[in-house]
Coordinates of C-alpha atoms and ligand atoms in Angstrom, one line a residue:
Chain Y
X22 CA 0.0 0.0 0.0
X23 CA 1.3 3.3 -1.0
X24 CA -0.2 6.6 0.1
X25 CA 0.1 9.8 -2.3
X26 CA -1.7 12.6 -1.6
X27 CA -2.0 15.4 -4.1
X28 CA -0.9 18.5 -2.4
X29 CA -2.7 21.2 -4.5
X30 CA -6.1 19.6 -3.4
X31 CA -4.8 19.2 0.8
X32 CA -6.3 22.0 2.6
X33 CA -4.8 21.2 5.8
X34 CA -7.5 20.2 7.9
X35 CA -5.9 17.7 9.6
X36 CA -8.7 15.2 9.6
X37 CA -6.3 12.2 8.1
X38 CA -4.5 12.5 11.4
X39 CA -7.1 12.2 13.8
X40 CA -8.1 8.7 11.7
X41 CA -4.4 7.6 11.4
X42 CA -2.0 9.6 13.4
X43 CA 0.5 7.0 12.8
X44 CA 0.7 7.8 8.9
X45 CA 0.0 11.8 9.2
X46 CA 0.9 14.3 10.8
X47 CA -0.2 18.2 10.6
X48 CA 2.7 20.3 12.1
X49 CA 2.8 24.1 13.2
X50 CA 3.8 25.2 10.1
X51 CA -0.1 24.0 8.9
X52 CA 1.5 21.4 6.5
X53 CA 0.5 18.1 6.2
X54 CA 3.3 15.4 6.5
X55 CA 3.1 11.9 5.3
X56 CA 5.0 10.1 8.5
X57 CA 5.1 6.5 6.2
X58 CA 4.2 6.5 2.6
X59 CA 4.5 2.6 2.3
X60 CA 2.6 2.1 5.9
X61 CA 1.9 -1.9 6.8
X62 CA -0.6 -3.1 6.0
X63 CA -2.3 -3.6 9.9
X64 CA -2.7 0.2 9.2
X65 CA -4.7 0.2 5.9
X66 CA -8.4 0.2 8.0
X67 CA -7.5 3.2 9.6
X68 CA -5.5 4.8 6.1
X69 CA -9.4 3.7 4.6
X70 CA -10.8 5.8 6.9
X71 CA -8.7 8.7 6.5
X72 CA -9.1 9.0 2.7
X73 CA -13.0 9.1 3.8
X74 CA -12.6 11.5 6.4
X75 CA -10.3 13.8 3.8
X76 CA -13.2 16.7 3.5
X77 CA -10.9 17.3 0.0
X78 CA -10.5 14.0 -1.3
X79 CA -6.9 14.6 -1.3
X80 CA -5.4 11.2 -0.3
X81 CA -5.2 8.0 -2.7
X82 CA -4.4 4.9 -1.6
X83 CA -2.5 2.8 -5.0
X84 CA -2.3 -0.7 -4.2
Chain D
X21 CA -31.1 -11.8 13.1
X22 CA -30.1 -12.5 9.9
X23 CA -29.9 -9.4 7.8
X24 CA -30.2 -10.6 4.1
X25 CA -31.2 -7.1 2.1
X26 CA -30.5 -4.1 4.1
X27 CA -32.5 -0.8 2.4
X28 CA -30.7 2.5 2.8
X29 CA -32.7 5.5 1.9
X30 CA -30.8 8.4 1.1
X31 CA -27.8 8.1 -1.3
X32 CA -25.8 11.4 -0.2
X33 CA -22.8 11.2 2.0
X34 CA -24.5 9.1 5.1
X35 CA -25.8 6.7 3.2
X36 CA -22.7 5.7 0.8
X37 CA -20.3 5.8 4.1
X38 CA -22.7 3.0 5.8
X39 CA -22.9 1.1 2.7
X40 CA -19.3 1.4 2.5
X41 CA -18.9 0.1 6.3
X42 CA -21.3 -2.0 6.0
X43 CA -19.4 -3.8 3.2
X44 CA -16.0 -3.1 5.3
X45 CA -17.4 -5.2 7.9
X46 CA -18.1 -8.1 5.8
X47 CA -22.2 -7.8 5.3
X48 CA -22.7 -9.8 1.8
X49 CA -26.1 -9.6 1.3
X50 CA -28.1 -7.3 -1.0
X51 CA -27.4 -3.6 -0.4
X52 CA -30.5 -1.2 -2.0
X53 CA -29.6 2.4 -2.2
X54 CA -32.9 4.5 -2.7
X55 CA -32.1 7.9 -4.0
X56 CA -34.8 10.6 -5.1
X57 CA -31.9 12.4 -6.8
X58 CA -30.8 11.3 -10.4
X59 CA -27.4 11.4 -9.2
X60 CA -24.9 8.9 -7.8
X61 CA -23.4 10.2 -4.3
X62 CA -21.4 13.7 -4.9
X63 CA -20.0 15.9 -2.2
X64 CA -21.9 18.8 -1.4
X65 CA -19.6 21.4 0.3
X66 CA -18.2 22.6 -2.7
X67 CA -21.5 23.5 -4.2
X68 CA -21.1 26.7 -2.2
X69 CA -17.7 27.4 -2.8
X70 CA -16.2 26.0 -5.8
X71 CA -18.6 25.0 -8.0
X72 CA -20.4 28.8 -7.8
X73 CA -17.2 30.6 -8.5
X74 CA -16.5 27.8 -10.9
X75 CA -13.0 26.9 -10.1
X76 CA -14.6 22.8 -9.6
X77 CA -17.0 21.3 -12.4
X78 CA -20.1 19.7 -11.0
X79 CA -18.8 16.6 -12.4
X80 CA -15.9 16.7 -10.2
X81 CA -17.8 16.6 -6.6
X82 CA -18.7 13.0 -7.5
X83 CA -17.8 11.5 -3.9
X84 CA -15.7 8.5 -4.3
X85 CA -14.8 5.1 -1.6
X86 CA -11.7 4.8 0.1
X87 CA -10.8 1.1 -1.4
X88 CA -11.3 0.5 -5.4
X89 CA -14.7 2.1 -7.0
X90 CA -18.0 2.4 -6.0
X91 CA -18.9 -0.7 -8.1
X92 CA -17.0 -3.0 -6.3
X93 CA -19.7 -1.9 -3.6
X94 CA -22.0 -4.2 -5.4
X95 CA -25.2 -1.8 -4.8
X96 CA -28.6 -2.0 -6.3
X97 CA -29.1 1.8 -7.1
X98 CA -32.6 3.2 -6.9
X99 CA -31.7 6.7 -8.0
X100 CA -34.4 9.4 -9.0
X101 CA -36.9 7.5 -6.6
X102 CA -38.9 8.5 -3.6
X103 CA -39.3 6.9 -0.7
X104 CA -42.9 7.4 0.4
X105 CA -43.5 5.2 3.3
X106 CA -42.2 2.9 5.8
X107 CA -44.4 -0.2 7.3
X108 CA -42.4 -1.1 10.4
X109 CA -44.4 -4.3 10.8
X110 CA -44.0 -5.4 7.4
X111 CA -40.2 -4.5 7.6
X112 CA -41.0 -2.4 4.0
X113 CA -40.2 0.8 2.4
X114 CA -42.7 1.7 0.3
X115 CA -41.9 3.8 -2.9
X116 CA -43.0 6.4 -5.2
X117 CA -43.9 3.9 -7.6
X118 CA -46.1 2.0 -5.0
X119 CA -43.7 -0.9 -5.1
X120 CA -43.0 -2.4 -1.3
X121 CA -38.7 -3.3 -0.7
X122 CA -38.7 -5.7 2.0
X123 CA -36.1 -5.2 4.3
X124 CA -34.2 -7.1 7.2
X125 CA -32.2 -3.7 8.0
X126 CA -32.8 -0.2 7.2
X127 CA -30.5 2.5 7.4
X128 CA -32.4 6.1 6.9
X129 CA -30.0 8.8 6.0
X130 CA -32.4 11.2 4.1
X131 CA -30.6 14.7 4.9
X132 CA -32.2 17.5 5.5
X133 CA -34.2 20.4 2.7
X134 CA -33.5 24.3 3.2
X135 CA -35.8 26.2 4.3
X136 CA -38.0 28.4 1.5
X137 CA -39.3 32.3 2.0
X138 CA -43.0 32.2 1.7
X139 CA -44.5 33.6 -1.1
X140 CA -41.7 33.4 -3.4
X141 CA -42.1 30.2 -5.6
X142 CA -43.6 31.4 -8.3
X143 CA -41.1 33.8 -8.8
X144 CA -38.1 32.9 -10.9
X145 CA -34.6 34.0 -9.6
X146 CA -35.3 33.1 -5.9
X147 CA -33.0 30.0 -4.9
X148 CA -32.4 27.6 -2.2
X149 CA -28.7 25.9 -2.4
X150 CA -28.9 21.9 -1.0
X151 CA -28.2 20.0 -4.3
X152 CA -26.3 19.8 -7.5
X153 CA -28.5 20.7 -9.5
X154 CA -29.5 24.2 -7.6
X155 CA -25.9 24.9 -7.7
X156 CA -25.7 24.5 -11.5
X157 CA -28.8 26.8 -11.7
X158 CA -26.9 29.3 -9.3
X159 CA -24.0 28.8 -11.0
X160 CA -25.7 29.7 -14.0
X161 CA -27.5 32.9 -12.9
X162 CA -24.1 34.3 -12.0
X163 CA -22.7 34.1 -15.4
X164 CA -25.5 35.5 -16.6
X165 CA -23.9 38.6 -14.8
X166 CA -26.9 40.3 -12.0
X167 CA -26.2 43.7 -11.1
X168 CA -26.9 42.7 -7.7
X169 CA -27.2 39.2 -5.7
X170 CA -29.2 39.3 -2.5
X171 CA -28.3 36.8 -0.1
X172 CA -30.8 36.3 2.7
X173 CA -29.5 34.4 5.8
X174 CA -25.9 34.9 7.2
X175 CA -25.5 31.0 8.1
X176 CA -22.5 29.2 6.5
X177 CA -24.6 28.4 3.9
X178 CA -25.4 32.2 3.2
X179 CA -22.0 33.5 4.3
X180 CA -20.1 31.3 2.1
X181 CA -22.8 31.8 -0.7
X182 CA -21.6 35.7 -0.6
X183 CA -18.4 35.2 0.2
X184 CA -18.0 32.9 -3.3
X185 CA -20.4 35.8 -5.5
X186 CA -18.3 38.7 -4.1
X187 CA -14.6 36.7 -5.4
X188 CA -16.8 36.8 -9.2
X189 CA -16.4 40.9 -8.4
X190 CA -20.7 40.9 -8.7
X191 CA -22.4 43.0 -5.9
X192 CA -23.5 41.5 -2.9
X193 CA -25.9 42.1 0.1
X194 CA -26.0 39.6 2.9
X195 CA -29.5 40.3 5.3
X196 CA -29.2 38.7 8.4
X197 CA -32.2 38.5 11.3
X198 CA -30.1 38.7 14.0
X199 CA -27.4 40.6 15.3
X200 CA -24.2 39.0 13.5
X201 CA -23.9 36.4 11.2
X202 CA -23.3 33.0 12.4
X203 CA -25.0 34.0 15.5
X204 CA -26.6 30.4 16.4
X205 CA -23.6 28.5 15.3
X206 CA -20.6 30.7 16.9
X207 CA -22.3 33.3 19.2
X208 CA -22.2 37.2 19.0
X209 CA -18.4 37.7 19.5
X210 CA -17.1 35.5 16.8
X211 CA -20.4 36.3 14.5
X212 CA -18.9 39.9 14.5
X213 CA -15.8 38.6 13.5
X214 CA -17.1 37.2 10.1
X215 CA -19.5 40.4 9.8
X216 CA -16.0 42.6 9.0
X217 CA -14.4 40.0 7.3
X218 CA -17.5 40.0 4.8
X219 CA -17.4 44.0 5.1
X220 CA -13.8 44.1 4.2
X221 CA -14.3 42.1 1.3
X222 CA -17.3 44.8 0.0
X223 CA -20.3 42.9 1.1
X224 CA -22.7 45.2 1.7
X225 CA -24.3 43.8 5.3
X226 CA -27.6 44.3 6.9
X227 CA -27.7 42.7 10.5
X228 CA -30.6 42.9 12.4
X229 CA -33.2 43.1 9.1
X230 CA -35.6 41.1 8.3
X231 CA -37.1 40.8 4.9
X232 CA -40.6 42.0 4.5
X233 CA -41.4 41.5 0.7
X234 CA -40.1 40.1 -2.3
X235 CA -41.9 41.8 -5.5
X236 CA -41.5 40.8 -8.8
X237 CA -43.9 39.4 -11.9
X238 CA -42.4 36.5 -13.1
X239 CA -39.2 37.2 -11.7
X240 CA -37.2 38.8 -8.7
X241 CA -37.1 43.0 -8.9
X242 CA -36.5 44.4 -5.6
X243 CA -36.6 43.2 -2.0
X244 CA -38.1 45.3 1.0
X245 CA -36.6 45.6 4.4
X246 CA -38.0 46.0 7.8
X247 CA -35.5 48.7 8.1
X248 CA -37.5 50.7 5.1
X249 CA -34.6 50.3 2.4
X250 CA -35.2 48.7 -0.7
X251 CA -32.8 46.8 -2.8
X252 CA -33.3 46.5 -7.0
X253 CA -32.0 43.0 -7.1
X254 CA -32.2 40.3 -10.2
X255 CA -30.8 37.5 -7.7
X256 CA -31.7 36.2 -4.3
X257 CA -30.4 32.9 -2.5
X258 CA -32.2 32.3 0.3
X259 CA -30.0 30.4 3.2
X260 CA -32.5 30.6 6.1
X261 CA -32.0 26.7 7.5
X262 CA -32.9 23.0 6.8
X263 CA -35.5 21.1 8.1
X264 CA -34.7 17.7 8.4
X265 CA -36.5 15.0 5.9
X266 CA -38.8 12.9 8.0
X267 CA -42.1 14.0 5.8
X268 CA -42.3 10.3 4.2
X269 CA -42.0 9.0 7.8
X270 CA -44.9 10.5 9.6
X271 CA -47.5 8.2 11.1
X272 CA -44.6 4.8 10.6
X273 CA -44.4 4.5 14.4
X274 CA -41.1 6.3 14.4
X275 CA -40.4 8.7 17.1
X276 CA -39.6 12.3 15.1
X277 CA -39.0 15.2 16.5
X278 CA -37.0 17.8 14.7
X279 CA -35.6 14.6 13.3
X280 CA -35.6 10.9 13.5
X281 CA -35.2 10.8 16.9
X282 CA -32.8 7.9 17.8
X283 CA -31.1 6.1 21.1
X284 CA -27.3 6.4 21.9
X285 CA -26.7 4.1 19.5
X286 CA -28.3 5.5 16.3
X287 CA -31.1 2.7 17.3
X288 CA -34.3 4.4 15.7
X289 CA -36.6 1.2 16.4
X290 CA -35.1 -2.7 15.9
X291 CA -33.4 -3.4 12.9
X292 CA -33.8 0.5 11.8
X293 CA -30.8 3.4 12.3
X294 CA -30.6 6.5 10.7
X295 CA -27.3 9.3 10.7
X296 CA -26.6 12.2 8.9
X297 CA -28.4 15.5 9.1
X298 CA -31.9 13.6 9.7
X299 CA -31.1 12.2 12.7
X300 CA -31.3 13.0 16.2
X301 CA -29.7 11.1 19.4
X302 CA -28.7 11.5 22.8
X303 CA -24.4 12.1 22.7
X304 CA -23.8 10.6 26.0
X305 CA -20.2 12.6 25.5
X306 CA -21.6 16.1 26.2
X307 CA -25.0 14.7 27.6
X308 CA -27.2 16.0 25.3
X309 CA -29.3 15.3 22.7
X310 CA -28.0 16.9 19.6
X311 CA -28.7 16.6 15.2
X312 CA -25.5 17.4 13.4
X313 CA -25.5 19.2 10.2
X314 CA -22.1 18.7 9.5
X315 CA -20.2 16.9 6.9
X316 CA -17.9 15.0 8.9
X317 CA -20.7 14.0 11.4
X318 CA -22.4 12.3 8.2
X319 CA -19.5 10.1 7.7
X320 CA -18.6 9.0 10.9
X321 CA -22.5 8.6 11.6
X322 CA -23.5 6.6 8.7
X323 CA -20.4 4.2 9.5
X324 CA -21.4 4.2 13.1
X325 CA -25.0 3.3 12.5
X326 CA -24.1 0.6 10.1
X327 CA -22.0 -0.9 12.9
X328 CA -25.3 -0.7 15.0
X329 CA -27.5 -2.4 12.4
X330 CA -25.1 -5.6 12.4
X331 CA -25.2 -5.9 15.9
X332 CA -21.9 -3.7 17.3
X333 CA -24.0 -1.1 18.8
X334 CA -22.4 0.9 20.9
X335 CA -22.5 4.7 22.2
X336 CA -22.0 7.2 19.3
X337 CA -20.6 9.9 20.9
X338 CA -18.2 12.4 18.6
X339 CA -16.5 15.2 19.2
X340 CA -18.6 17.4 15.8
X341 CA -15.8 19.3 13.6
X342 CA -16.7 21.2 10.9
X343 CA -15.1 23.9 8.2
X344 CA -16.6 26.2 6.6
X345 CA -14.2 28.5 3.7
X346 CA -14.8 32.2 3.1
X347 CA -12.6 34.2 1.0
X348 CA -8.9 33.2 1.5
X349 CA -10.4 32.3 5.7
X350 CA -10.9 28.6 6.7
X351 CA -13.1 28.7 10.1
X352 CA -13.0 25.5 11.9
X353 CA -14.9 24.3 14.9
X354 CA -14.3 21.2 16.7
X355 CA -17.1 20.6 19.6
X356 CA -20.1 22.7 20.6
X357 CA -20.1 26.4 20.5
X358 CA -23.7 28.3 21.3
X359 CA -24.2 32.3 22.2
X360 CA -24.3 31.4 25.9
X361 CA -20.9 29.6 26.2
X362 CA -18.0 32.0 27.6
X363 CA -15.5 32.5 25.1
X364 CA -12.1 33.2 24.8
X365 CA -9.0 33.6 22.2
X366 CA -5.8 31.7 23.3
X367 CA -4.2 32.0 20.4
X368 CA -3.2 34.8 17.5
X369 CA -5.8 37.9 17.4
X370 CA -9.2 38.7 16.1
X371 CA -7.9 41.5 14.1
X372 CA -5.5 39.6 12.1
X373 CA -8.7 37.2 11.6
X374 CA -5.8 34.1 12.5
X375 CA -6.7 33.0 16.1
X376 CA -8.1 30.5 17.7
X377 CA -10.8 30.8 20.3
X378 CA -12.2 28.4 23.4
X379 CA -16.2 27.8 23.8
X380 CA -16.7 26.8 27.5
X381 CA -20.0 26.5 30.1
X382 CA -20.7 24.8 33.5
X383 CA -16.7 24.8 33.4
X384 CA -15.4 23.2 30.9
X385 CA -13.9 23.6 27.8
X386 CA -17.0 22.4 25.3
X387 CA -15.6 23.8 21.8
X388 CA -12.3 25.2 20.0
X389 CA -12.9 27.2 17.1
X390 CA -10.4 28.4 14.8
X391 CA -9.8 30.7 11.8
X392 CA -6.6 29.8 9.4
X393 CA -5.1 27.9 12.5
X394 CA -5.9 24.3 11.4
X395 CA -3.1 22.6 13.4
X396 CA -3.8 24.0 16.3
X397 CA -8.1 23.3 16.1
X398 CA -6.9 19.7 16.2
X399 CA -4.4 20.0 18.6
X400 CA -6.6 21.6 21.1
X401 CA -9.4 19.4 20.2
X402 CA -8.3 16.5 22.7
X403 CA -9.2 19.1 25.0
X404 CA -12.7 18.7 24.1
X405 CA -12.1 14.9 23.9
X406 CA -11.2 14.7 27.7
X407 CA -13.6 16.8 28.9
X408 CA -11.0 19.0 30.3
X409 CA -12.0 21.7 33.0
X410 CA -12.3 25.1 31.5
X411 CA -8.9 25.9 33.3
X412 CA -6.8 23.1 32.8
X413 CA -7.9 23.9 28.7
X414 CA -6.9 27.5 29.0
X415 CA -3.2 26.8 30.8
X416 CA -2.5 24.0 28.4
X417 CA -3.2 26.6 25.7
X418 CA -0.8 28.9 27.4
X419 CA 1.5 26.5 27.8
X420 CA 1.4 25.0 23.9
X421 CA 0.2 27.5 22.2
Ligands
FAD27 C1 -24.0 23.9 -0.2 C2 -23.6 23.1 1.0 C3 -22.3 23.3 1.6 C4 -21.9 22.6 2.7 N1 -20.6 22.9 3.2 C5 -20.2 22.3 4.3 C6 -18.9 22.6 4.9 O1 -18.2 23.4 4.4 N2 -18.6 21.9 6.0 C7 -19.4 21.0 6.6 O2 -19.0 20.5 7.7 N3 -20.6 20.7 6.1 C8 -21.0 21.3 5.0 N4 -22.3 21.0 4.5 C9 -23.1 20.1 5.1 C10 -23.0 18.6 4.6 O3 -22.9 18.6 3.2 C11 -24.1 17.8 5.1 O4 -24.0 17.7 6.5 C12 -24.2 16.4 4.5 O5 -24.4 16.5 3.1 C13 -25.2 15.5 5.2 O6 -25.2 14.3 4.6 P1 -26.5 13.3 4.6 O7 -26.2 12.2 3.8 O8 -26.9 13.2 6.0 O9 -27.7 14.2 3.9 P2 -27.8 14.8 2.4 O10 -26.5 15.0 1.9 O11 -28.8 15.9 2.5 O12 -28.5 13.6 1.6 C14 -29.8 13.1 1.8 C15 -30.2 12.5 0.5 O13 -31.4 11.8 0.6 C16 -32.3 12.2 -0.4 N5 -33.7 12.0 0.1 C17 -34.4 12.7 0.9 N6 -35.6 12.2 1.1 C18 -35.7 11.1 0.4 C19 -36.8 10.1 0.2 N7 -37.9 10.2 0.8 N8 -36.5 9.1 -0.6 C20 -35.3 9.0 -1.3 N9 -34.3 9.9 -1.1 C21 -34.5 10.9 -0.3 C22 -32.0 13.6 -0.7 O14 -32.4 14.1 -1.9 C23 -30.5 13.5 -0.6 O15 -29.9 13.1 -1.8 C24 -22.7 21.7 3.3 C25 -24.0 21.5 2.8 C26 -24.4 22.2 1.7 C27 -25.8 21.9 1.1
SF4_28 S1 -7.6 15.4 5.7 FE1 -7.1 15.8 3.6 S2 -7.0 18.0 3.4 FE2 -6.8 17.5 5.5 S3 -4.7 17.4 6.0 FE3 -5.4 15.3 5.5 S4 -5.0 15.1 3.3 FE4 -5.0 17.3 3.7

């Protein structure tokens, strides 16, 4: 599992991290920051629910 | 009880999130998805923002899943049909059409419909903005270039409805019934906050008015104040509330009251759950019963309720977040905020319009509102999550901010 997420659509809103605070992170600076990009797989039920909770559709999940 | 065809009515956001989970958690049986829409699922939050200034086609809000396509769902769609009726003892929706669907499980997620302005539907150039398709048609009235667009309501709905008109350069006047905008949602302090940030921008902003008359033939001419002034206007968008959908429900046996009104668990009666902006239930979190209009509620709701209807029922008791974007500001609120809280900034200044503020009563900290300042909304918002005292929340501010 791979995680991209497209950067022009990511709004910062920070509700990825509150779904799977392992994989993101929103720092002071308002930026999103992918922790893992290639996350085990125990983590892709709580990655699933991030790319749902995205209000911006901005994460994609490939593979 | 075995739950062979589950029914969801309602294919918006609530609805495709419990099918989703529903799936997720391994249900196999047949999924029906009754829609009175033509459209599949589409997000609606940019129908106020990007879609009317036109930087998103309405093609583009189609809402996707998180794993593979919406096929893979395997979901018998009923789109473009009503749901009339429920017979509780015959486990049945009843449609439109007159045709009964039998159902072992029914998920109700039917949203909510804005609210109108009485006398003004026969008058063309009045809209309400809930669906695609009114967004198109506002879309469309704005390129058609009005002299002036009336917005009536300073909700989010309203205040991002002006906020998005005034970015195409087109005049704007945003009426509001109370003192501030946002006054319900955010109380009078922070209301006044988005009041300049709308003036600053060139809205032209009537608080305190309430509309007396909208004249026109066939279409919109001028709108009449109850402060005596009269605005020439070829637009209006009216964003005076929702009501929630339960019309098709009366007289099924289910309790409504400003919504389906549910237990802790999204329970509406056995083997029936409803989420979304329909539903109302008891959030043993704050201790009180509460309907959520929120996007983020839908989701989290829908796949909560689903987890209900196969038999993992458990409290549903979120923390509600929600955004709302105006002009180059993103406002965010995670909790509860209402005009009687106390409130107070802890971080950055109102003037700069980059803060974030605290919502507290019976002492504690109950909401965290923030504008631009998305890190620290969800930072603080543990806060909320604890249930920390209103002075434990303001020295950890002080101490992290
Ligand atoms: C313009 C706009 C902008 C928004 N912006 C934001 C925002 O920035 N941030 C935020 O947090 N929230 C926002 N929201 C709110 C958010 O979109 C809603 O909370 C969310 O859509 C609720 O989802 P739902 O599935 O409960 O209901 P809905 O999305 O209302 O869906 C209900 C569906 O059920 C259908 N239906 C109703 N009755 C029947 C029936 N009898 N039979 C069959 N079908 C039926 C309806 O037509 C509709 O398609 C916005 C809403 C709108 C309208
Ligand atoms: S939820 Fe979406 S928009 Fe928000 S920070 Fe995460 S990726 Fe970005």
């Amino acid at each position: 599992m791979r995680i991209v997420v497209d950067y022009d659509l990511c709004e910062s809103n920070a509700l990825c991290l509150t779904a799977a605070p392992e994989v993101f992170e929103v720092r002071d600076d308002d930026f999103l920051y992918v922790l893992q990009d290639e996350p085990s797989e125990e983590l892709r039920a709580k990655v699933e629910e991030a790319v749902r909770r995205c209000p911006k559709q901005a994460i994609v999940i490939e593979g | 009880m075995s739950l062979d065809r589950i029914v969801i009515v309602g294919a918006s956001l609530a609805g495709l999130r419990a099918a989703e989970e529903l799936r997720a958690r391994g249900h196999e049986g047949v999924i029906t998805v009754v829609g009175d829409e033509p459209h599949r699922p589409y997000d609606r939050p940019p129908l106020s923002k990007q879609v009317l200034t036109g930087a998103k086609p309405p093609e583009s809000t189609t809402l996707a899943v998180a794993a593979g396509s919406i096929d893979d769902l395997g979901l018998e769609w009923r789109l473009g049909e009503s749901a009339t009726g429920l017979d509780l003892a015959d486990r049945s929706v009843l449609l439109g059409g007159g045709e009964r669907l039998a159902f072992d499980g029914l998920v109700i997620a039917t949203g909510a419909t804005p609210r109108r302005l009485p006398g003004t539907d026969h008058l063309e150039g009045v809209h309400t903005l809930r669906s695609l398709d009114d967004s198109i048609a506002i879309r469309a009235a704005l390129a058609a270039g009005p002299r002036r667009v009336v917005v009536v309501g300073a909700g989010f709905i309203g205040a991002e409805v002006a906020a998005s008109t005034r970015s195409l350069g087109i005049e704007v006047s945003l009426i509001e019934a109370l003192a501030v905008p946002l006054e319900r949602s955010l109380g009078p302090e922070m209301g006044a906050v988005v009041a300049d940030l709308h003036r600053d921008h060139g809205v032209d902003v009537h608080l305190g008015v309430g509309v007396v008359l909208i004249e026109g033939s066939d279409r919109v001419e001028r709108i009449r104040l109850s402060d005596g002034s009269v605005l020439e206007v070829d637009l209006v968008v009216v964003g005076i509330g929702v009501s929630p959908n339960t019309e098709w429900l009366e007289g099924s046996g289910l309790t409504l009251d400003n919504g389906i009104v549910c237990d802790a668990t999204c329970l509406a009666a056995p083997g029936v759950v409803a989420a979304g902006d329909v539903a109302r239930w008891p959030n043993e979190r704050f201790d009180e019963v509460m309907r959520v209009e929120h996007w983020d509620n839908a989701i989290e709701m829908g796949e909560h309720a689903a987890r209900t209807l196969l038999g993992d029922a458990t409290p549903y008791t979120p923390v509600p977040w929600f955004w709302s974007d105006q002009y180059d500001r993103k406002i965010q609120l995670a909790g509860l905020a209402s005009p009687d809280d106390i409130v107070e900034v802890v971080s950055g200044r109102l003037e700069d319009r980059r803060f974030v503020a605290f919502y507290g009563r019976a002492g504690r900290i109950v909401g965290v509102l923030g504008m631009n300042q998305p890190a620290k909304v969800m930072r603080w918002r543990s806060l909320v999550e604890t249930g920390a005292s209103w002075s434990d929340a303001l020295a950890v501010a002080a101490a992290t901010d």
